[in-house]
Structures are given as structure tokens and as C-alpha cells.
């Protein structure tokens, strides 16, 4: 790696989410205004993600002991002189409020609504602890904002295709990606650019959009905050159900645990009763009991089990041989 590349990599590692996003916003001032502003004059606005109480408390302890290491990001509130709208740094702001700070350090930038939203989305997408459902929602919002910020890179869909039903299966190339998703607007380069800027794979972006665009608003609301929101596989299967009423019923069956598997959930969604699961065989119960012990056993215990088996007469052609090195 060259010295220039090393310097660039170090800069990226030390950058804040808002800094990374700013590098992509054309109308940003070259030098931010870093100053202290009254917390009571900061408007939180319509946030895409609520503050996590545990994260706020952790940030509160950190700021109490070490002060505010990095400023939050705000923009002037239109038609409200002296007021500001929060762009990034919700947990820092909530921690400052909880500590009773009258002011907080902030970078003040002139941003449009879309520029501010893009920064907020990216800050969330690179944060830890996102569920697959949350990631899907944020990527979908990013696609919409990205399309408005880069209209010259948007491939306009044919009018005849505007009301076409979503297609299933794998798209053959990037130009057909949006058509495959029934996206509005369809885009070229979004997946590649987002992957490079945020350090996530194109496949992750594709799967996120499949979930966001495939789930109905009612299903999204139903699964939010449930264990299903953490299961990307089930979310993708639900998103592929074309009948949205059946999709919602299948989601309800999985959340209530009326259905243990996705196929059973689909059966329940159509008003039928799933076939009862076959009774477990004695051999299945024995294998399950052994595997439960094996998974919990430390390496020394597993080695002892294998040593014991090596001295036993096993059925068929099965043998357990000890290593030559003991």
C-alpha cells in the first residue's frame, strides 16, 4: 500500500459518519462552523430511528467523564432564526439534555432536506445493532433520496411498465435491477456506490431492497420490533409472497408462533391447517440429546468422548481413530 493510500485509509477510519456523508454532498460549505449552541434551540424533527436508551446512557457517562469529543451536526431551521434542526448526533444530544447541559458543540451546515436525510440515513446504516428490517428501511429511504439528488443517473421507467406487477427471480443485469424490484425511481449505480461508500456488500443492499419493496406497509408495521425483524431469511421469504393479505397473515402466524416454519405460515395464511409434524423417533431423540451435550462440551470433554468411542465396537464400518500425536 502506498503512503497516499495509507493516509487516505487512516483518514477514513477516523472520520465520523457525518464526515463521510458530507464528502458526497455537493453544496456543503468547505469549512464547517463548529460552535456551542443552546440545546433548547435544537429541533430533533422526524427521525428515522428513535434513540436507544442504553446507548444514550453510555454516551452520557462518557460525556460526563471526558466531555464532548465530537460535535453534533445541525442545520439552520428555515424561517426560524436562531433555531437549528438536528441532522446527526441524536444520542449525544439526548445525553447532553440528560446531563443538564445548557449548550452543546455543533457543526452548523447549510443543507437541503434531502442532503440532511442522506446523512442521517448513512449514519444509521454504518452503526452497529441494525436489524435486517431496519437496514432494509434505511436502504430504501436512501434509494429514494439518492434518486432525487442524482436525477441525471436515474433511468426513467417506461410508462407502460409503471403499473406492472413486481417480477420474481434474479435480475440478469444492473440495468434491469429496478424493474425487477418494481422500484420508483429505478436507478443505475446505486448499489455499487452505496456499497463502496458505506462498506457493505452489494448483495446486502440488494437483499435489503427486496425486503423493503416486497413487504407491504401493514406487514412492515406488524414485524417491526419483533424477533421476525431480526431474521433476514424469513423477511425475504415473506417479501416474495405476492398476495399482501396472505403475506400479513403469514407474518402474524410466525410472530405468534402459531407457525413454526415458513411453509406452515403460508398454509395458515390461506385458511388451512398445517399437517401435524411427525412424532419424533427414539433415534432422533437420542441424536438430539447427544448433540446438545456435544455442543456445550469444551474441547477437552469432546476429546474424551472421542477417546472413549475409539475403544468401543461400533456398528457397520464406523471407526474412531486417535491421532498419532496423541
PDB file of C-alpha atoms in Angstrom:
ATOM      1  CA  UNK A   1       0.000   0.000   0.000  1.00  0.00           C
ATOM      2  CA  UNK A   2       1.381   3.422  -0.918  1.00  0.00           C
ATOM      3  CA  UNK A   3       1.871   6.278   1.547  1.00  0.00           C
ATOM      4  CA  UNK A   4      -1.006   8.128  -0.079  1.00  0.00           C
ATOM      5  CA  UNK A   5      -3.298   5.124   0.259  1.00  0.00           C
ATOM      6  CA  UNK A   6      -2.263   4.658   3.888  1.00  0.00           C
ATOM      7  CA  UNK A   7      -3.055   8.290   4.655  1.00  0.00           C
ATOM      8  CA  UNK A   8      -6.412   8.011   2.903  1.00  0.00           C
ATOM      9  CA  UNK A   9      -7.279   4.820   4.787  1.00  0.00           C
ATOM     10  CA  UNK A  10      -6.366   6.357   8.141  1.00  0.00           C
ATOM     11  CA  UNK A  11      -8.475   9.408   7.378  1.00  0.00           C
ATOM     12  CA  UNK A  12     -11.474   7.221   6.532  1.00  0.00           C
ATOM     13  CA  UNK A  13     -11.037   5.172   9.720  1.00  0.00           C
ATOM     14  CA  UNK A  14     -11.052   8.308  11.881  1.00  0.00           C
ATOM     15  CA  UNK A  15     -13.917  10.010  10.067  1.00  0.00           C
ATOM     16  CA  UNK A  16     -17.308  10.471  11.670  1.00  0.00           C
ATOM     17  CA  UNK A  17     -20.417   9.196   9.830  1.00  0.00           C
ATOM     18  CA  UNK A  18     -21.424  12.766   9.079  1.00  0.00           C
ATOM     19  CA  UNK A  19     -17.961  13.496   7.629  1.00  0.00           C
ATOM     20  CA  UNK A  20     -18.224  10.520   5.275  1.00  0.00           C
ATOM     21  CA  UNK A  21     -21.641  11.637   4.133  1.00  0.00           C
ATOM     22  CA  UNK A  22     -20.535  15.258   3.668  1.00  0.00           C
ATOM     23  CA  UNK A  23     -17.896  14.231   1.168  1.00  0.00           C
ATOM     24  CA  UNK A  24     -20.757  13.275  -1.147  1.00  0.00           C
ATOM     25  CA  UNK A  25     -22.933  16.384  -0.729  1.00  0.00           C
ATOM     26  CA  UNK A  26     -22.053  18.931  -3.388  1.00  0.00           C
ATOM     27  CA  UNK A  27     -23.490  22.044  -1.753  1.00  0.00           C
ATOM     28  CA  UNK A  28     -21.780  21.683   1.641  1.00  0.00           C
ATOM     29  CA  UNK A  29     -19.689  24.587   2.885  1.00  0.00           C
ATOM     30  CA  UNK A  30     -15.980  23.740   2.604  1.00  0.00           C
ATOM     31  CA  UNK A  31     -15.358  24.671   6.260  1.00  0.00           C
ATOM     32  CA  UNK A  32     -17.967  23.842   8.927  1.00  0.00           C
ATOM     33  CA  UNK A  33     -18.923  26.245  11.685  1.00  0.00           C
ATOM     34  CA  UNK A  34     -18.128  24.490  14.966  1.00  0.00           C
ATOM     35  CA  UNK A  35     -19.657  26.356  17.894  1.00  0.00           C
ATOM     36  CA  UNK A  36     -21.711  25.932  21.032  1.00  0.00           C
ATOM     37  CA  UNK A  37     -25.464  26.342  20.653  1.00  0.00           C
ATOM     38  CA  UNK A  38     -28.325  26.097  23.191  1.00  0.00           C
ATOM     39  CA  UNK A  39     -29.761  22.581  23.366  1.00  0.00           C
ATOM     40  CA  UNK A  40     -33.234  24.074  23.817  1.00  0.00           C
ATOM     41  CA  UNK A  41     -32.985  25.612  20.341  1.00  0.00           C
ATOM     42  CA  UNK A  42     -32.326  22.297  18.562  1.00  0.00           C
ATOM     43  CA  UNK A  43     -35.284  20.688  16.813  1.00  0.00           C
ATOM     44  CA  UNK A  44     -34.993  16.895  16.683  1.00  0.00           C
ATOM     45  CA  UNK A  45     -37.517  16.626  13.883  1.00  0.00           C
ATOM     46  CA  UNK A  46     -38.856  13.436  12.312  1.00  0.00           C
ATOM     47  CA  UNK A  47     -36.089  10.927  12.983  1.00  0.00           C
ATOM     48  CA  UNK A  48     -35.844   7.650  11.080  1.00  0.00           C
ATOM     49  CA  UNK A  49     -34.728   5.821  14.221  1.00  0.00           C
ATOM     50  CA  UNK A  50     -35.511   6.578  17.854  1.00  0.00           C
ATOM     51  CA  UNK A  51     -32.710   6.963  20.373  1.00  0.00           C
ATOM     52  CA  UNK A  52     -31.650   3.791  22.166  1.00  0.00           C
ATOM     53  CA  UNK A  53     -31.908   4.419  25.949  1.00  0.00           C
ATOM     54  CA  UNK A  54     -28.913   2.166  26.663  1.00  0.00           C
ATOM     55  CA  UNK A  55     -26.792   3.983  24.085  1.00  0.00           C
ATOM     56  CA  UNK A  56     -27.857   7.356  25.490  1.00  0.00           C
ATOM     57  CA  UNK A  57     -26.855   6.287  28.999  1.00  0.00           C
ATOM     58  CA  UNK A  58     -23.477   5.016  27.779  1.00  0.00           C
ATOM     59  CA  UNK A  59     -22.881   8.274  25.918  1.00  0.00           C
ATOM     60  CA  UNK A  60     -23.996  10.239  28.971  1.00  0.00           C
ATOM     61  CA  UNK A  61     -21.371   8.540  31.154  1.00  0.00           C
ATOM     62  CA  UNK A  62     -18.702   9.099  28.510  1.00  0.00           C
ATOM     63  CA  UNK A  63     -19.536  12.784  28.085  1.00  0.00           C
ATOM     64  CA  UNK A  64     -19.678  13.306  31.850  1.00  0.00           C
ATOM     65  CA  UNK A  65     -16.187  11.852  32.272  1.00  0.00           C
ATOM     66  CA  UNK A  66     -14.445  13.008  29.088  1.00  0.00           C
ATOM     67  CA  UNK A  67     -16.588  15.817  27.756  1.00  0.00           C
ATOM     68  CA  UNK A  68     -17.936  16.053  24.224  1.00  0.00           C
ATOM     69  CA  UNK A  69     -15.308  14.562  21.904  1.00  0.00           C
ATOM     70  CA  UNK A  70     -17.026  15.319  18.590  1.00  0.00           C
ATOM     71  CA  UNK A  71     -19.711  17.882  17.705  1.00  0.00           C
ATOM     72  CA  UNK A  72     -23.203  17.011  16.621  1.00  0.00           C
ATOM     73  CA  UNK A  73     -24.381  18.115  13.193  1.00  0.00           C
ATOM     74  CA  UNK A  74     -27.193  20.621  12.682  1.00  0.00           C
ATOM     75  CA  UNK A  75     -28.540  22.924  10.007  1.00  0.00           C
ATOM     76  CA  UNK A  76     -30.276  26.289  10.401  1.00  0.00           C
ATOM     77  CA  UNK A  77     -34.041  25.965  10.689  1.00  0.00           C
ATOM     78  CA  UNK A  78     -35.753  27.673   7.739  1.00  0.00           C
ATOM     79  CA  UNK A  79     -37.775  30.730   8.767  1.00  0.00           C
ATOM     80  CA  UNK A  80     -36.730  30.303  12.426  1.00  0.00           C
ATOM     81  CA  UNK A  81     -33.669  32.487  13.069  1.00  0.00           C
ATOM     82  CA  UNK A  82     -31.547  31.203  15.925  1.00  0.00           C
ATOM     83  CA  UNK A  83     -33.030  27.705  15.770  1.00  0.00           C
ATOM     84  CA  UNK A  84     -31.421  24.549  14.363  1.00  0.00           C
ATOM     85  CA  UNK A  85     -32.563  21.158  13.053  1.00  0.00           C
ATOM     86  CA  UNK A  86     -30.618  18.083  14.160  1.00  0.00           C
ATOM     87  CA  UNK A  87     -29.006  16.127  11.327  1.00  0.00           C
ATOM     88  CA  UNK A  88     -26.675  13.682  13.108  1.00  0.00           C
ATOM     89  CA  UNK A  89     -25.778  13.015  16.742  1.00  0.00           C
ATOM     90  CA  UNK A  90     -29.097  12.198  18.409  1.00  0.00           C
ATOM     91  CA  UNK A  91     -27.523  10.129  21.206  1.00  0.00           C
ATOM     92  CA  UNK A  92     -25.025  12.886  22.009  1.00  0.00           C
ATOM     93  CA  UNK A  93     -27.831  15.439  22.129  1.00  0.00           C
ATOM     94  CA  UNK A  94     -30.027  13.256  24.358  1.00  0.00           C
ATOM     95  CA  UNK A  95     -27.051  12.624  26.657  1.00  0.00           C
ATOM     96  CA  UNK A  96     -26.362  16.360  26.928  1.00  0.00           C
ATOM     97  CA  UNK A  97     -30.016  17.013  27.760  1.00  0.00           C
ATOM     98  CA  UNK A  98     -29.987  14.246  30.383  1.00  0.00           C
ATOM     99  CA  UNK A  99     -26.855  15.775  31.943  1.00  0.00           C
ATOM    100  CA  UNK A 100     -28.497  19.189  32.041  1.00  0.00           C
ATOM    101  CA  UNK A 101     -26.038  20.855  29.671  1.00  0.00           C
ATOM    102  CA  UNK A 102     -27.335  24.257  28.538  1.00  0.00           C
ATOM    103  CA  UNK A 103     -25.268  24.157  25.316  1.00  0.00           C
ATOM    104  CA  UNK A 104     -23.626  21.601  23.066  1.00  0.00           C
ATOM    105  CA  UNK A 105     -20.902  21.836  20.434  1.00  0.00           C
ATOM    106  CA  UNK A 106     -22.267  21.591  16.926  1.00  0.00           C
ATOM    107  CA  UNK A 107     -21.201  21.853  13.299  1.00  0.00           C
ATOM    108  CA  UNK A 108     -23.680  24.151  11.574  1.00  0.00           C
ATOM    109  CA  UNK A 109     -24.100  23.428   7.870  1.00  0.00           C
ATOM    110  CA  UNK A 110     -26.353  24.697   5.118  1.00  0.00           C
ATOM    111  CA  UNK A 111     -28.147  21.583   3.861  1.00  0.00           C
ATOM    112  CA  UNK A 112     -31.279  20.816   1.907  1.00  0.00           C
ATOM    113  CA  UNK A 113     -33.853  18.390   3.271  1.00  0.00           C
ATOM    114  CA  UNK A 114     -32.548  15.585   1.031  1.00  0.00           C
ATOM    115  CA  UNK A 115     -28.902  16.227   1.861  1.00  0.00           C
ATOM    116  CA  UNK A 116     -29.700  16.144   5.576  1.00  0.00           C
ATOM    117  CA  UNK A 117     -31.753  12.965   5.213  1.00  0.00           C
ATOM    118  CA  UNK A 118     -28.967  11.224   3.291  1.00  0.00           C
ATOM    119  CA  UNK A 119     -26.509  11.981   6.093  1.00  0.00           C
ATOM    120  CA  UNK A 120     -28.948  10.711   8.725  1.00  0.00           C
ATOM    121  CA  UNK A 121     -29.569   7.507   6.757  1.00  0.00           C
ATOM    122  CA  UNK A 122     -25.865   6.830   6.274  1.00  0.00           C
ATOM    123  CA  UNK A 123     -25.120   7.437   9.941  1.00  0.00           C
ATOM    124  CA  UNK A 124     -27.658   4.735  10.786  1.00  0.00           C
ATOM    125  CA  UNK A 125     -26.523   2.307   8.091  1.00  0.00           C
ATOM    126  CA  UNK A 126     -22.950   2.193   9.398  1.00  0.00           C
ATOM    127  CA  UNK A 127     -23.996   1.939  13.035  1.00  0.00           C
ATOM    128  CA  UNK A 128     -23.970  -1.326  14.954  1.00  0.00           C
ATOM    129  CA  UNK A 129     -27.031  -3.251  16.016  1.00  0.00           C
ATOM    130  CA  UNK A 130     -29.238  -2.698  12.972  1.00  0.00           C
ATOM    131  CA  UNK A 131     -31.792  -5.425  12.386  1.00  0.00           C
ATOM    132  CA  UNK A 132     -32.273  -6.664   8.810  1.00  0.00           C
ATOM    133  CA  UNK A 133     -35.656  -4.931   8.771  1.00  0.00           C
ATOM    134  CA  UNK A 134     -34.187  -1.587   9.868  1.00  0.00           C
ATOM    135  CA  UNK A 135     -31.409  -1.911   7.286  1.00  0.00           C
ATOM    136  CA  UNK A 136     -33.999  -2.600   4.585  1.00  0.00           C
ATOM    137  CA  UNK A 137     -35.988   0.502   5.506  1.00  0.00           C
ATOM    138  CA  UNK A 138     -32.886   2.727   5.587  1.00  0.00           C
ATOM    139  CA  UNK A 139     -31.556   1.424   2.259  1.00  0.00           C
ATOM    140  CA  UNK A 140     -34.959   2.026   0.670  1.00  0.00           C
ATOM    141  CA  UNK A 141     -35.058   5.596   2.006  1.00  0.00           C
ATOM    142  CA  UNK A 142     -31.507   6.113   0.748  1.00  0.00           C
ATOM    143  CA  UNK A 143     -32.549   4.940  -2.717  1.00  0.00           C
ATOM    144  CA  UNK A 144     -35.389   7.462  -2.829  1.00  0.00           C
ATOM    145  CA  UNK A 145     -33.190  10.344  -1.640  1.00  0.00           C
ATOM    146  CA  UNK A 146     -30.321   9.269  -3.900  1.00  0.00           C
ATOM    147  CA  UNK A 147     -32.651   9.317  -6.892  1.00  0.00           C
ATOM    148  CA  UNK A 148     -33.711  12.880  -6.134  1.00  0.00           C
ATOM    149  CA  UNK A 149     -30.142  14.063  -5.587  1.00  0.00           C
ATOM    150  CA  UNK A 150     -28.877  12.388  -8.771  1.00  0.00           C
ATOM    151  CA  UNK A 151     -31.701  12.687 -11.310  1.00  0.00           C
ATOM    152  CA  UNK A 152     -29.198  12.535 -14.153  1.00  0.00           C
ATOM    153  CA  UNK A 153     -28.328   8.979 -13.101  1.00  0.00           C
ATOM    154  CA  UNK A 154     -31.875   7.739 -12.861  1.00  0.00           C
ATOM    155  CA  UNK A 155     -33.197   5.568 -15.660  1.00  0.00           C
ATOM    156  CA  UNK A 156     -36.775   6.588 -16.183  1.00  0.00           C
ATOM    157  CA  UNK A 157     -39.132   3.642 -16.367  1.00  0.00           C
ATOM    158  CA  UNK A 158     -41.278   3.221 -19.426  1.00  0.00           C
ATOM    159  CA  UNK A 159     -44.821   4.474 -18.869  1.00  0.00           C
ATOM    160  CA  UNK A 160     -46.188   1.087 -19.874  1.00  0.00           C
ATOM    161  CA  UNK A 161     -44.222  -0.563 -17.081  1.00  0.00           C
ATOM    162  CA  UNK A 162     -45.317   1.823 -14.338  1.00  0.00           C
ATOM    163  CA  UNK A 163     -48.188  -0.384 -13.181  1.00  0.00           C
ATOM    164  CA  UNK A 164     -46.542  -3.721 -13.921  1.00  0.00           C
ATOM    165  CA  UNK A 165     -46.567  -6.332 -11.197  1.00  0.00           C
ATOM    166  CA  UNK A 166     -43.259  -6.972  -9.432  1.00  0.00           C
ATOM    167  CA  UNK A 167     -41.196  -9.624 -11.170  1.00  0.00           C
ATOM    168  CA  UNK A 168     -39.757 -12.575  -9.263  1.00  0.00           C
ATOM    169  CA  UNK A 169     -36.451 -14.299  -9.797  1.00  0.00           C
ATOM    170  CA  UNK A 170     -32.939 -12.940 -10.180  1.00  0.00           C
ATOM    171  CA  UNK A 171     -32.287  -9.877 -12.364  1.00  0.00           C
ATOM    172  CA  UNK A 172     -29.887 -10.506 -15.221  1.00  0.00           C
ATOM    173  CA  UNK A 173     -28.049  -7.186 -15.081  1.00  0.00           C
ATOM    174  CA  UNK A 174     -27.922  -3.915 -13.156  1.00  0.00           C
ATOM    175  CA  UNK A 175     -29.966  -2.036 -15.752  1.00  0.00           C
ATOM    176  CA  UNK A 176     -32.916  -4.351 -15.018  1.00  0.00           C
ATOM    177  CA  UNK A 177     -32.455  -4.208 -11.260  1.00  0.00           C
ATOM    178  CA  UNK A 178     -35.066  -1.533 -10.600  1.00  0.00           C
ATOM    179  CA  UNK A 179     -37.548  -3.118 -12.997  1.00  0.00           C
ATOM    180  CA  UNK A 180     -37.072  -6.373 -11.097  1.00  0.00           C
ATOM    181  CA  UNK A 181     -37.826  -4.566  -7.836  1.00  0.00           C
ATOM    182  CA  UNK A 182     -40.678  -2.542  -9.300  1.00  0.00           C
ATOM    183  CA  UNK A 183     -38.749   0.402  -7.863  1.00  0.00           C
ATOM    184  CA  UNK A 184     -39.609   4.083  -8.097  1.00  0.00           C
ATOM    185  CA  UNK A 185     -37.348   5.501  -9.312  1.00  0.00           C
ATOM    186  CA  UNK A 186     -35.235   2.792 -10.972  1.00  0.00           C
ATOM    187  CA  UNK A 187     -31.560   3.625 -10.710  1.00  0.00           C
ATOM    188  CA  UNK A 188     -28.194   2.774 -12.192  1.00  0.00           C
ATOM    189  CA  UNK A 189     -25.129   2.658  -9.977  1.00  0.00           C
ATOM    190  CA  UNK A 190     -26.922   2.954  -6.640  1.00  0.00           C
ATOM    191  CA  UNK A 191     -25.895  -0.476  -5.362  1.00  0.00           C
ATOM    192  CA  UNK A 192     -22.247  -0.115  -6.342  1.00  0.00           C
ATOM    193  CA  UNK A 193     -21.950   3.419  -4.972  1.00  0.00           C
ATOM    194  CA  UNK A 194     -23.685   2.620  -1.702  1.00  0.00           C
ATOM    195  CA  UNK A 195     -21.547  -0.480  -1.174  1.00  0.00           C
ATOM    196  CA  UNK A 196     -18.334   1.475  -1.705  1.00  0.00           C
ATOM    197  CA  UNK A 197     -19.328   4.425   0.475  1.00  0.00           C
ATOM    198  CA  UNK A 198     -20.714   2.518   3.428  1.00  0.00           C
ATOM    199  CA  UNK A 199     -18.544  -0.594   3.353  1.00  0.00           C
ATOM    200  CA  UNK A 200     -21.388  -3.081   2.906  1.00  0.00           C
ATOM    201  CA  UNK A 201     -21.778  -5.595   0.099  1.00  0.00           C
ATOM    202  CA  UNK A 202     -23.942  -5.117  -2.971  1.00  0.00           C
ATOM    203  CA  UNK A 203     -25.695  -8.349  -2.070  1.00  0.00           C
ATOM    204  CA  UNK A 204     -26.663  -6.882   1.312  1.00  0.00           C
ATOM    205  CA  UNK A 205     -28.068  -3.826  -0.447  1.00  0.00           C
ATOM    206  CA  UNK A 206     -29.965  -5.962  -2.948  1.00  0.00           C
ATOM    207  CA  UNK A 207     -31.484  -8.119  -0.211  1.00  0.00           C
ATOM    208  CA  UNK A 208     -32.425  -5.032   1.788  1.00  0.00           C
ATOM    209  CA  UNK A 209     -34.292  -3.556  -1.161  1.00  0.00           C
ATOM    210  CA  UNK A 210     -36.040  -6.848  -1.875  1.00  0.00           C
ATOM    211  CA  UNK A 211     -37.345  -6.832   1.693  1.00  0.00           C
ATOM    212  CA  UNK A 212     -38.307  -3.145   1.758  1.00  0.00           C
ATOM    213  CA  UNK A 213     -40.022  -3.214  -1.636  1.00  0.00           C
ATOM    214  CA  UNK A 214     -41.614  -6.644  -1.158  1.00  0.00           C
ATOM    215  CA  UNK A 215     -43.245  -6.149   2.232  1.00  0.00           C
ATOM    216  CA  UNK A 216     -46.479  -4.200   2.425  1.00  0.00           C
ATOM    217  CA  UNK A 217     -46.749  -1.253   4.804  1.00  0.00           C
ATOM    218  CA  UNK A 218     -49.036  -3.325   7.049  1.00  0.00           C
ATOM    219  CA  UNK A 219     -46.551  -6.206   7.181  1.00  0.00           C
ATOM    220  CA  UNK A 220     -43.680  -3.801   7.874  1.00  0.00           C
ATOM    221  CA  UNK A 221     -45.573  -2.316  10.800  1.00  0.00           C
ATOM    222  CA  UNK A 222     -46.527  -5.768  12.096  1.00  0.00           C
ATOM    223  CA  UNK A 223     -42.995  -7.240  12.126  1.00  0.00           C
ATOM    224  CA  UNK A 224     -41.223  -4.099  13.414  1.00  0.00           C
ATOM    225  CA  UNK A 225     -39.849  -4.690  16.896  1.00  0.00           C
ATOM    226  CA  UNK A 226     -40.491  -8.453  16.828  1.00  0.00           C
ATOM    227  CA  UNK A 227     -37.998 -11.302  16.570  1.00  0.00           C
ATOM    228  CA  UNK A 228     -39.014 -11.636  12.930  1.00  0.00           C
ATOM    229  CA  UNK A 229     -37.352  -8.268  12.238  1.00  0.00           C
ATOM    230  CA  UNK A 230     -34.001  -9.932  13.038  1.00  0.00           C
ATOM    231  CA  UNK A 231     -34.478 -12.887  10.660  1.00  0.00           C
ATOM    232  CA  UNK A 232     -33.415 -11.833   7.163  1.00  0.00           C
ATOM    233  CA  UNK A 233     -34.238 -15.226   5.645  1.00  0.00           C
ATOM    234  CA  UNK A 234     -37.858 -15.151   6.802  1.00  0.00           C
ATOM    235  CA  UNK A 235     -38.226 -11.495   5.818  1.00  0.00           C
ATOM    236  CA  UNK A 236     -37.084 -12.292   2.277  1.00  0.00           C
ATOM    237  CA  UNK A 237     -39.491 -15.220   2.072  1.00  0.00           C
ATOM    238  CA  UNK A 238     -42.346 -13.018   3.254  1.00  0.00           C
ATOM    239  CA  UNK A 239     -41.392 -10.305   0.759  1.00  0.00           C
ATOM    240  CA  UNK A 240     -41.735 -12.825  -2.072  1.00  0.00           C
ATOM    241  CA  UNK A 241     -45.405 -13.530  -1.243  1.00  0.00           C
ATOM    242  CA  UNK A 242     -47.353 -11.629  -3.957  1.00  0.00           C
ATOM    243  CA  UNK A 243     -50.710 -11.557  -2.139  1.00  0.00           C
ATOM    244  CA  UNK A 244     -50.207  -8.880   0.528  1.00  0.00           C
ATOM    245  CA  UNK A 245     -53.148 -10.062   2.628  1.00  0.00           C
ATOM    246  CA  UNK A 246     -51.670 -13.566   2.765  1.00  0.00           C
ATOM    247  CA  UNK A 247     -48.267 -12.039   3.457  1.00  0.00           C
ATOM    248  CA  UNK A 248     -49.628 -10.245   6.520  1.00  0.00           C
ATOM    249  CA  UNK A 249     -51.413 -13.353   7.818  1.00  0.00           C
ATOM    250  CA  UNK A 250     -48.248 -15.407   7.350  1.00  0.00           C
ATOM    251  CA  UNK A 251     -46.262 -12.821   9.306  1.00  0.00           C
ATOM    252  CA  UNK A 252     -48.846 -12.886  12.108  1.00  0.00           C
ATOM    253  CA  UNK A 253     -48.665 -16.692  12.250  1.00  0.00           C
ATOM    254  CA  UNK A 254     -44.871 -16.590  12.589  1.00  0.00           C
ATOM    255  CA  UNK A 255     -44.872 -13.820  15.197  1.00  0.00           C
ATOM    256  CA  UNK A 256     -47.476 -15.578  17.344  1.00  0.00           C
ATOM    257  CA  UNK A 257     -45.593 -18.874  16.853  1.00  0.00           C
ATOM    258  CA  UNK A 258     -48.772 -20.449  15.569  1.00  0.00           C
ATOM    259  CA  UNK A 259     -46.492 -21.500  12.716  1.00  0.00           C
ATOM    260  CA  UNK A 260     -43.017 -22.863  13.411  1.00  0.00           C
ATOM    261  CA  UNK A 261     -41.875 -22.759   9.782  1.00  0.00           C
ATOM    262  CA  UNK A 262     -42.485 -20.514   6.783  1.00  0.00           C
ATOM    263  CA  UNK A 263     -44.309 -23.242   4.780  1.00  0.00           C
ATOM    264  CA  UNK A 264     -46.677 -23.750   7.716  1.00  0.00           C
ATOM    265  CA  UNK A 265     -47.224 -19.983   7.902  1.00  0.00           C
ATOM    266  CA  UNK A 266     -48.230 -19.942   4.232  1.00  0.00           C
ATOM    267  CA  UNK A 267     -50.695 -22.764   4.816  1.00  0.00           C
ATOM    268  CA  UNK A 268     -52.246 -20.894   7.742  1.00  0.00           C
ATOM    269  CA  UNK A 269     -52.363 -17.704   5.659  1.00  0.00           C
ATOM    270  CA  UNK A 270     -54.599 -19.452   3.134  1.00  0.00           C
ATOM    271  CA  UNK A 271     -57.031 -20.529   5.853  1.00  0.00           C
ATOM    272  CA  UNK A 272     -55.882 -24.134   6.092  1.00  0.00           C
ATOM    273  CA  UNK A 273     -54.348 -26.171   8.894  1.00  0.00           C
ATOM    274  CA  UNK A 274     -50.770 -27.400   8.521  1.00  0.00           C
ATOM    275  CA  UNK A 275     -50.183 -31.139   8.604  1.00  0.00           C
ATOM    276  CA  UNK A 276     -49.087 -32.271  12.065  1.00  0.00           C
ATOM    277  CA  UNK A 277     -45.381 -32.799  12.478  1.00  0.00           C
ATOM    278  CA  UNK A 278     -44.352 -36.461  12.547  1.00  0.00           C
ATOM    279  CA  UNK A 279     -43.787 -37.875  16.003  1.00  0.00           C
ATOM    280  CA  UNK A 280     -40.091 -37.933  16.888  1.00  0.00           C
ATOM    281  CA  UNK A 281     -38.435 -41.340  16.617  1.00  0.00           C
ATOM    282  CA  UNK A 282     -36.390 -42.689  19.537  1.00  0.00           C
ATOM    283  CA  UNK A 283     -33.263 -42.435  17.407  1.00  0.00           C
ATOM    284  CA  UNK A 284     -33.967 -38.746  16.720  1.00  0.00           C
ATOM    285  CA  UNK A 285     -34.337 -38.045  20.419  1.00  0.00           C
ATOM    286  CA  UNK A 286     -31.054 -39.849  21.159  1.00  0.00           C
ATOM    287  CA  UNK A 287     -29.173 -37.925  18.473  1.00  0.00           C
ATOM    288  CA  UNK A 288     -30.650 -34.615  19.676  1.00  0.00           C
ATOM    289  CA  UNK A 289     -29.646 -35.374  23.285  1.00  0.00           C
ATOM    290  CA  UNK A 290     -26.099 -36.267  22.228  1.00  0.00           C
ATOM    291  CA  UNK A 291     -25.710 -33.162  20.053  1.00  0.00           C
ATOM    292  CA  UNK A 292     -26.924 -30.965  22.899  1.00  0.00           C
ATOM    293  CA  UNK A 293     -24.153 -32.402  25.096  1.00  0.00           C
ATOM    294  CA  UNK A 294     -21.561 -32.170  22.311  1.00  0.00           C
ATOM    295  CA  UNK A 295     -22.266 -28.503  21.539  1.00  0.00           C
ATOM    296  CA  UNK A 296     -21.904 -27.493  25.181  1.00  0.00           C
ATOM    297  CA  UNK A 297     -18.818 -29.626  25.825  1.00  0.00           C
ATOM    298  CA  UNK A 298     -15.406 -27.903  25.931  1.00  0.00           C
ATOM    299  CA  UNK A 299     -12.618 -29.267  23.675  1.00  0.00           C
ATOM    300  CA  UNK A 300     -11.177 -31.465  26.452  1.00  0.00           C
ATOM    301  CA  UNK A 301     -14.542 -33.135  27.015  1.00  0.00           C
ATOM    302  CA  UNK A 302     -15.067 -33.695  23.294  1.00  0.00           C
ATOM    303  CA  UNK A 303     -11.625 -35.284  23.085  1.00  0.00           C
ATOM    304  CA  UNK A 304     -12.514 -37.580  25.979  1.00  0.00           C
ATOM    305  CA  UNK A 305     -15.729 -38.627  24.221  1.00  0.00           C
ATOM    306  CA  UNK A 306     -13.846 -39.461  21.025  1.00  0.00           C
ATOM    307  CA  UNK A 307     -11.185 -41.341  23.018  1.00  0.00           C
ATOM    308  CA  UNK A 308     -13.904 -43.419  24.633  1.00  0.00           C
ATOM    309  CA  UNK A 309     -15.506 -44.177  21.256  1.00  0.00           C
ATOM    310  CA  UNK A 310     -12.160 -45.255  19.802  1.00  0.00           C
ATOM    311  CA  UNK A 311     -12.146 -48.183  22.223  1.00  0.00           C
ATOM    312  CA  UNK A 312     -15.730 -49.200  21.554  1.00  0.00           C
ATOM    313  CA  UNK A 313     -17.023 -51.642  18.970  1.00  0.00           C
ATOM    314  CA  UNK A 314     -19.038 -49.502  16.578  1.00  0.00           C
ATOM    315  CA  UNK A 315     -21.770 -50.651  14.157  1.00  0.00           C
ATOM    316  CA  UNK A 316     -21.090 -51.202  10.463  1.00  0.00           C
ATOM    317  CA  UNK A 317     -17.825 -49.845   9.100  1.00  0.00           C
ATOM    318  CA  UNK A 318     -17.633 -46.899  11.546  1.00  0.00           C
ATOM    319  CA  UNK A 319     -14.364 -46.412  13.376  1.00  0.00           C
ATOM    320  CA  UNK A 320     -12.864 -43.671  15.519  1.00  0.00           C
ATOM    321  CA  UNK A 321      -9.085 -43.413  15.254  1.00  0.00           C
ATOM    322  CA  UNK A 322      -6.889 -41.415  17.609  1.00  0.00           C
ATOM    323  CA  UNK A 323      -4.274 -39.074  16.151  1.00  0.00           C
ATOM    324  CA  UNK A 324      -0.709 -40.311  16.052  1.00  0.00           C
ATOM    325  CA  UNK A 325       0.403 -37.259  18.060  1.00  0.00           C
ATOM    326  CA  UNK A 326      -1.974 -38.271  20.858  1.00  0.00           C
TER     327      UNK A 326
END
